[in-house]
PDB file of C-alpha atoms and ligand atoms in Angstrom:
ATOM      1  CA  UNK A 242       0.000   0.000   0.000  1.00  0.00           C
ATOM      2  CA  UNK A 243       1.072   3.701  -1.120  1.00  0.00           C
ATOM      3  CA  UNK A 244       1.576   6.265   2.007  1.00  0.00           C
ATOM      4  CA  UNK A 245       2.126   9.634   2.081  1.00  0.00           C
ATOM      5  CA  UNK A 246       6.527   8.796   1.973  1.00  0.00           C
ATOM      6  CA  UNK A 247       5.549   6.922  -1.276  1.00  0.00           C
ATOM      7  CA  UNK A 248       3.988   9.481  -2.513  1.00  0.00           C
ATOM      8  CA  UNK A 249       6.482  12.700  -1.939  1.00  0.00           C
ATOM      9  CA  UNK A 250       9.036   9.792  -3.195  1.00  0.00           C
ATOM     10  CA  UNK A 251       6.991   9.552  -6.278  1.00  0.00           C
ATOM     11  CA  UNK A 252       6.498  13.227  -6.939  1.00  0.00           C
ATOM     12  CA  UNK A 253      10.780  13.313  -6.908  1.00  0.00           C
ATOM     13  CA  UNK A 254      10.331  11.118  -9.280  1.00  0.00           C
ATOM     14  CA  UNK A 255       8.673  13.326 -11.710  1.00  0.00           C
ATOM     15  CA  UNK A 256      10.291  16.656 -10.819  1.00  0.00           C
ATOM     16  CA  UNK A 257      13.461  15.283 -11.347  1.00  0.00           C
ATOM     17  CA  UNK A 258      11.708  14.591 -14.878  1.00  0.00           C
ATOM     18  CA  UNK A 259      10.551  17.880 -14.879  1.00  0.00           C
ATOM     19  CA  UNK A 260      13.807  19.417 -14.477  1.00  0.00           C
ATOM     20  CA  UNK A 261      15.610  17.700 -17.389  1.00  0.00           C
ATOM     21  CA  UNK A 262      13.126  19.392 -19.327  1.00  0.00           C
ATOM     22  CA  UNK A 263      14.016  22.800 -18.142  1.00  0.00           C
ATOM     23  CA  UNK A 264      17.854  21.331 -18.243  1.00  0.00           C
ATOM     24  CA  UNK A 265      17.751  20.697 -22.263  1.00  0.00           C
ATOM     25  CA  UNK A 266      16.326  24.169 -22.650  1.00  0.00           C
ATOM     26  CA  UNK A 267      19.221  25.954 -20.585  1.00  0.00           C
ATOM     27  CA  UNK A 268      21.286  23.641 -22.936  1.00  0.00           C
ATOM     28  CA  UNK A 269      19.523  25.747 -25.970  1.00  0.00           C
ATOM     29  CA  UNK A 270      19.918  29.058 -24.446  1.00  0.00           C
ATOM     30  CA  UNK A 271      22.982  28.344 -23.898  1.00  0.00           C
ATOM     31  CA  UNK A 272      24.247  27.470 -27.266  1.00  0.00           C
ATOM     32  CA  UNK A 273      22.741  30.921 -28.114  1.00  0.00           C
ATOM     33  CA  UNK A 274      19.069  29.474 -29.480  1.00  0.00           C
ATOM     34  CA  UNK A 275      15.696  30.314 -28.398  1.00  0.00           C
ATOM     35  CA  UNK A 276      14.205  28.345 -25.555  1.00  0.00           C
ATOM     36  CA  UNK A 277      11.033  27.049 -26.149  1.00  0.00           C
ATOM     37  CA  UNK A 278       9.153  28.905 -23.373  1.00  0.00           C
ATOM     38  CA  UNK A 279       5.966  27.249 -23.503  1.00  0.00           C
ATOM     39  CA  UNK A 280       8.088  24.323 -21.380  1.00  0.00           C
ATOM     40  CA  UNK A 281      10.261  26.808 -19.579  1.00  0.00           C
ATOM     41  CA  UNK A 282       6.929  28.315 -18.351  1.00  0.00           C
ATOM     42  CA  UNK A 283       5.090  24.955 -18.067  1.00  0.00           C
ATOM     43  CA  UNK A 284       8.175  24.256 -15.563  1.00  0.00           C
ATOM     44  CA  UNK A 285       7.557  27.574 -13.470  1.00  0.00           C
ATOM     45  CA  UNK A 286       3.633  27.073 -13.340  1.00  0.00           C
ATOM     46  CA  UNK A 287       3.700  23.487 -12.373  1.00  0.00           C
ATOM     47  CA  UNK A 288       6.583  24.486  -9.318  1.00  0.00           C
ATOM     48  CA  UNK A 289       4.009  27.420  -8.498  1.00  0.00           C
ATOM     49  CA  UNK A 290       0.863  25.118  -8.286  1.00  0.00           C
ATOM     50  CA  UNK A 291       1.534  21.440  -7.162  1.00  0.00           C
ATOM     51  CA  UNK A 292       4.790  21.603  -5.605  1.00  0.00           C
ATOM     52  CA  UNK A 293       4.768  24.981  -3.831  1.00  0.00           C
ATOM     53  CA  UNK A 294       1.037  24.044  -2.667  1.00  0.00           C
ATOM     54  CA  UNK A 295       0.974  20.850  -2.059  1.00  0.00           C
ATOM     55  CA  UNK A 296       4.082  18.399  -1.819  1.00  0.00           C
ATOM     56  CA  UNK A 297       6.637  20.989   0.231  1.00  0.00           C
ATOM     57  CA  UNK A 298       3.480  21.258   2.512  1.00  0.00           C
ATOM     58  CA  UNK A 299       2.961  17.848   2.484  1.00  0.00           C
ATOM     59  CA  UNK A 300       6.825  17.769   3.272  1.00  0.00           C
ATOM     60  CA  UNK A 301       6.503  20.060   6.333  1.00  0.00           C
ATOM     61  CA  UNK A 302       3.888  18.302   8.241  1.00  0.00           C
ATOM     62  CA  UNK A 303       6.105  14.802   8.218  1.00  0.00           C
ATOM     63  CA  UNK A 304       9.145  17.006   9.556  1.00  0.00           C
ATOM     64  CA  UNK A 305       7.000  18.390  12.061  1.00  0.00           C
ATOM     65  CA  UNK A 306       5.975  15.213  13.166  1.00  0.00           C
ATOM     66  CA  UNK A 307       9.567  13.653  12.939  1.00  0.00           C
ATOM     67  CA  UNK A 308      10.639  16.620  15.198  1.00  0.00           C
ATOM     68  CA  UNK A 309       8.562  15.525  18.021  1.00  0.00           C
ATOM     69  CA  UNK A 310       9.360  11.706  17.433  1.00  0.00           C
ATOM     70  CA  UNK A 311      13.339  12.151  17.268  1.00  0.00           C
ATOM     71  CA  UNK A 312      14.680  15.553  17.783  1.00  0.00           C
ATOM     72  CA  UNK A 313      18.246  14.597  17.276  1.00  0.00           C
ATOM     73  CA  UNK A 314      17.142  13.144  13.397  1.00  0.00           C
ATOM     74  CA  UNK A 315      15.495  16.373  12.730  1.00  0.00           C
ATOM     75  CA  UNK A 316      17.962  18.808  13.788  1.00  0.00           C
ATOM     76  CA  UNK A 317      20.495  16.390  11.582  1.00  0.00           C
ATOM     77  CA  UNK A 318      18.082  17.471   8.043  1.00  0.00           C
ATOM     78  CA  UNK A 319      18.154  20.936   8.795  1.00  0.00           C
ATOM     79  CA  UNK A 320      15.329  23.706   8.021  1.00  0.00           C
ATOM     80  CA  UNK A 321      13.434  21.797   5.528  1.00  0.00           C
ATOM     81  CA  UNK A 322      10.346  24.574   5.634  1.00  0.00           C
ATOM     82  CA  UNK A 323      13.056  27.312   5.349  1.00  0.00           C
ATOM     83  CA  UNK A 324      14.362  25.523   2.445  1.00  0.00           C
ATOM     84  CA  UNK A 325      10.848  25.606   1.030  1.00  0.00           C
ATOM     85  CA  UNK A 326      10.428  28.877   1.402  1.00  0.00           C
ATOM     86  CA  UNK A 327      13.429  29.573  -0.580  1.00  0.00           C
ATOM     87  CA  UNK A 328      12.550  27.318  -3.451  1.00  0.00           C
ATOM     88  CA  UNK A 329       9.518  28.991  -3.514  1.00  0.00           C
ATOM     89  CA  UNK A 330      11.146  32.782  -4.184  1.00  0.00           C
ATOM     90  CA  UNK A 331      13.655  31.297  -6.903  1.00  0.00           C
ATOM     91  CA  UNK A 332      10.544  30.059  -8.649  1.00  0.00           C
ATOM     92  CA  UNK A 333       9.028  33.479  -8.551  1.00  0.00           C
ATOM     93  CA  UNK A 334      12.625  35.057  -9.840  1.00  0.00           C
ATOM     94  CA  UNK A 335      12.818  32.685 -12.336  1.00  0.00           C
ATOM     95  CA  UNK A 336       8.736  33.774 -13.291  1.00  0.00           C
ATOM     96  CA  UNK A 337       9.364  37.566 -13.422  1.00  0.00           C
ATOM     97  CA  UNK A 338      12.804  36.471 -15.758  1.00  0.00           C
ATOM     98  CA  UNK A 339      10.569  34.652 -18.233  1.00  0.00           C
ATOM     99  CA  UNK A 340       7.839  37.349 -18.046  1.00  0.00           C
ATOM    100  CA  UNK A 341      10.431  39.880 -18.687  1.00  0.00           C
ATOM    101  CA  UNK A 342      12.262  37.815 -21.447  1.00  0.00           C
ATOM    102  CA  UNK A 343       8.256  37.133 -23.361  1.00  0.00           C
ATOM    103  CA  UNK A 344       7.149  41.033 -22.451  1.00  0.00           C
ATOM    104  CA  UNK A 345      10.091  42.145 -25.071  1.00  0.00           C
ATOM    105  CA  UNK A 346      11.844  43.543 -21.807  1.00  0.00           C
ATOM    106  CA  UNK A 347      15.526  43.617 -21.716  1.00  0.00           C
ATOM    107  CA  UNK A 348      16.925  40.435 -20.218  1.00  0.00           C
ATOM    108  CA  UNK A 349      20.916  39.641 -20.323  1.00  0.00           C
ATOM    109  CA  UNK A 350      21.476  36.727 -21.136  1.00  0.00           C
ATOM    110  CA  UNK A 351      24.198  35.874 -18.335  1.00  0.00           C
ATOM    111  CA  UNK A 352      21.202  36.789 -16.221  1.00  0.00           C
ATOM    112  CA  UNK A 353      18.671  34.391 -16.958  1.00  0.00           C
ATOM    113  CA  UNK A 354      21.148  31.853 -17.322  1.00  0.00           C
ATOM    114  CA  UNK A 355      22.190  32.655 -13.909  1.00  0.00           C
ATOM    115  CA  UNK A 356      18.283  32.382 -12.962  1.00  0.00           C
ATOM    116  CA  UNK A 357      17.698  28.883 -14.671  1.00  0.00           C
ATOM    117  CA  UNK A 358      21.311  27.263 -13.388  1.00  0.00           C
ATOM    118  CA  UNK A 359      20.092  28.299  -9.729  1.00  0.00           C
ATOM    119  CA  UNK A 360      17.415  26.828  -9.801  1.00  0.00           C
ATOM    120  CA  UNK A 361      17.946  23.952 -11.262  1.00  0.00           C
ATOM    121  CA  UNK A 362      20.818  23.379  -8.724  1.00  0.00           C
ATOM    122  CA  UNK A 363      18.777  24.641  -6.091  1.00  0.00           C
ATOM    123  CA  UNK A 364      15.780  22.264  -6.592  1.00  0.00           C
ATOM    124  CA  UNK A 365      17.963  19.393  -7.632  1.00  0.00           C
ATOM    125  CA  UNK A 366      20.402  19.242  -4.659  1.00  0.00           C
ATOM    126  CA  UNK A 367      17.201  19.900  -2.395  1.00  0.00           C
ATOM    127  CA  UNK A 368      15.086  16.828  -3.513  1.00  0.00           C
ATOM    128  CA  UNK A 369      18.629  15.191  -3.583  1.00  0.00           C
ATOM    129  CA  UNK A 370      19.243  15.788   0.087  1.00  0.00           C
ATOM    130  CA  UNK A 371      15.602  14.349   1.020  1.00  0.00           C
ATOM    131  CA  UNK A 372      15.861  11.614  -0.981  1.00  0.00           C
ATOM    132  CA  UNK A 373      19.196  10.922   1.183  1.00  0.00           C
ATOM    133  CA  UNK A 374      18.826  11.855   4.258  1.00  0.00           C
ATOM    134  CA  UNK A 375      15.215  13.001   4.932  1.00  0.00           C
ATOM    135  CA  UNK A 376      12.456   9.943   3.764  1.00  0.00           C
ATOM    136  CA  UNK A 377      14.569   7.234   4.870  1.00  0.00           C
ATOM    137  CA  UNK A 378      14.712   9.092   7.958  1.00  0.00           C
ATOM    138  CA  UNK A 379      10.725   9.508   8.579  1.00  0.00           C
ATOM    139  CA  UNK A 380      10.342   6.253   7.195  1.00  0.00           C
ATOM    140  CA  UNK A 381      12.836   5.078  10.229  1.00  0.00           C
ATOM    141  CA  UNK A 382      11.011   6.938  12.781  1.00  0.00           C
ATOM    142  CA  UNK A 383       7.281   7.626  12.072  1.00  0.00           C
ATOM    143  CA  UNK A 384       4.745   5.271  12.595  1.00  0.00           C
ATOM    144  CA  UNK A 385       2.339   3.889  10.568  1.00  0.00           C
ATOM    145  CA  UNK A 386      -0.621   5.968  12.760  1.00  0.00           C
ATOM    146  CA  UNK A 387       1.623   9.185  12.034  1.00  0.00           C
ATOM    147  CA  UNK A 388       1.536   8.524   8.147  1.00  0.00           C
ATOM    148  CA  UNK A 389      -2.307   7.828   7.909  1.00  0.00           C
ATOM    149  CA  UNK A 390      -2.884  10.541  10.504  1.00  0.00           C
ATOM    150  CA  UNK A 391      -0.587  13.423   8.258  1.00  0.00           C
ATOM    151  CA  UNK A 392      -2.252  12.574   4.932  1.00  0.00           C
ATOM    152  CA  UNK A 393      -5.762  12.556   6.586  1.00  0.00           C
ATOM    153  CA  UNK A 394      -4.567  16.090   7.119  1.00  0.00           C
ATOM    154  CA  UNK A 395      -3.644  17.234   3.466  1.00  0.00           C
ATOM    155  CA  UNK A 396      -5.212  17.771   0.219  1.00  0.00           C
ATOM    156  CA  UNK A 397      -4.688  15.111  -2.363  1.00  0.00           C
ATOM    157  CA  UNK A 398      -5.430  16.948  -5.759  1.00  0.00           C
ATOM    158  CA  UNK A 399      -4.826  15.497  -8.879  1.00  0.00           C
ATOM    159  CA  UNK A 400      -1.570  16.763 -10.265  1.00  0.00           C
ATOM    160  CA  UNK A 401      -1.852  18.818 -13.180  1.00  0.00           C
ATOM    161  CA  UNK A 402       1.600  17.843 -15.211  1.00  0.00           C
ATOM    162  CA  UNK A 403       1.822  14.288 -14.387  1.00  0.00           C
ATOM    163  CA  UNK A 404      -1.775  13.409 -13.453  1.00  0.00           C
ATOM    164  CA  UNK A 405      -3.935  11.604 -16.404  1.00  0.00           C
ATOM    165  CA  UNK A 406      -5.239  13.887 -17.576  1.00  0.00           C
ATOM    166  CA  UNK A 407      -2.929  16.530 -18.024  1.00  0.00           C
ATOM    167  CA  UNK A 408      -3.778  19.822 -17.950  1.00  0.00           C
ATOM    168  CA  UNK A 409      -3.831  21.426 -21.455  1.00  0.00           C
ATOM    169  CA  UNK A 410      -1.318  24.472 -20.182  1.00  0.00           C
ATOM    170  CA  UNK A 411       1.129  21.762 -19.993  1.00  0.00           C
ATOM    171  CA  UNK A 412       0.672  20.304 -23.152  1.00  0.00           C
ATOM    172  CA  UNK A 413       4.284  21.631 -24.073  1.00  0.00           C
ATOM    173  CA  UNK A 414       6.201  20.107 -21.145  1.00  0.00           C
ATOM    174  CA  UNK A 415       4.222  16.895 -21.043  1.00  0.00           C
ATOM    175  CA  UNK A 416       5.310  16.357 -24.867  1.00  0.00           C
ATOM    176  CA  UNK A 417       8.709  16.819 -24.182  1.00  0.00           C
ATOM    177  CA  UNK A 418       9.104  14.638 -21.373  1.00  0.00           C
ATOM    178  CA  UNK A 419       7.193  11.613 -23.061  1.00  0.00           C
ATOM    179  CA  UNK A 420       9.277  12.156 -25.985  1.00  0.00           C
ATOM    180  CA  UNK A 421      12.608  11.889 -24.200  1.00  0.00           C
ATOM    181  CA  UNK A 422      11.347   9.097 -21.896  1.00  0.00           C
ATOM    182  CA  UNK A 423      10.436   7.274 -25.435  1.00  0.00           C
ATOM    183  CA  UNK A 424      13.847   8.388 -26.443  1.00  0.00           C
ATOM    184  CA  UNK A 425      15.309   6.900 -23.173  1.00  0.00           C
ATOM    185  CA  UNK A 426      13.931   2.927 -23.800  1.00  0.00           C
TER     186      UNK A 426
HETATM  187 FE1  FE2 B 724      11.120  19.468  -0.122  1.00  0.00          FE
HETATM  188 FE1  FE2 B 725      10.473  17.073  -1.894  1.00  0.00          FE
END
């Protein structure tokens, strides 16, 4: 049976999909083409609305919880909300960068390079350091009664990227990543 560790394992799954899309368009930019910002955006929408609202959340009740169980195994992962939180404002840099770059406003390049690369790294070495240190860490100390109890607590929406079916303001991103995961096999 899925719980709620499954499932924040499962959404690292897909971001980490997600951002090898965003990756192979810093790759264009980089060699000096256009980006295809329907996915660049599709990227910075989907971060906005499912992980922003609902799997760091999700994310932040289970370290709660872990804090009161073990302390010590807590204090070891760090400030895993505060890390959230600043997640959260390099997504909005990297949406006022875009906006800017599609409103014909003058973006250097170095710059928005800059934005992508940090977050990228950013998002990468934090799902990187949960995957490590974090889940098998909860999934060491939390009961079965804690995991039922925290997702009777959430939402569980659909996700609009990787849910079937996808929402149509995706339609860009989803494309790429099927292609390249055909690609991959
Ligand atoms: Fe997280
Ligand atoms: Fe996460």
């Amino acid at each position: 049976m899925t719980d709620i560790l499954d499932a924040i394992h499962e959404d690292h799954a897909n971001m980490v999909k997600m951002l090898n899309a965003l990756e192979r368009q810093l790759a264009v930019f980089d060699a000096g083409e256009t980006p295809d910002y329907d996915i660049v955006r599709g990227v910075v929408d989907y971060c906005l609305d499912y992980p922003d609202l609902y799997h760091h959340p999700k994310e932040d009740l289970v370290f709660e919880r872990l804090k009161v169980r073990d302390p010590a195994a807590a204090a070891e992962i760090g400030d895993l909300p505060g890390q959230h939180a600043e997640l959260a404002v390099r997504t909005r840099r990297l949406q006022e960068a875009v906006a800017a770059v599609l409103g014909d406003l003058e973006v250097p390049h170095g710059r928005l390079n800059q934005t992508l690369r940090e977050f990228l790294d950013a998002y990468r070495q934090h799902m990187n350091e949960e995957e490590r240190a974090f889940l098998p860490a909860a999934r060491r100390v939390l009961s079965a009664e804690d995991l039922a109890e925290i997702q009777d607590r959430l939402d569980h929406p659909a996700d609009p990227l990787f849910g079937a079916p996808s929402e149509e303001r995706f339609a860009a991103l989803r494309q790429d990543i099927l292609n390249w995961a055909e690609d991959a096999t």
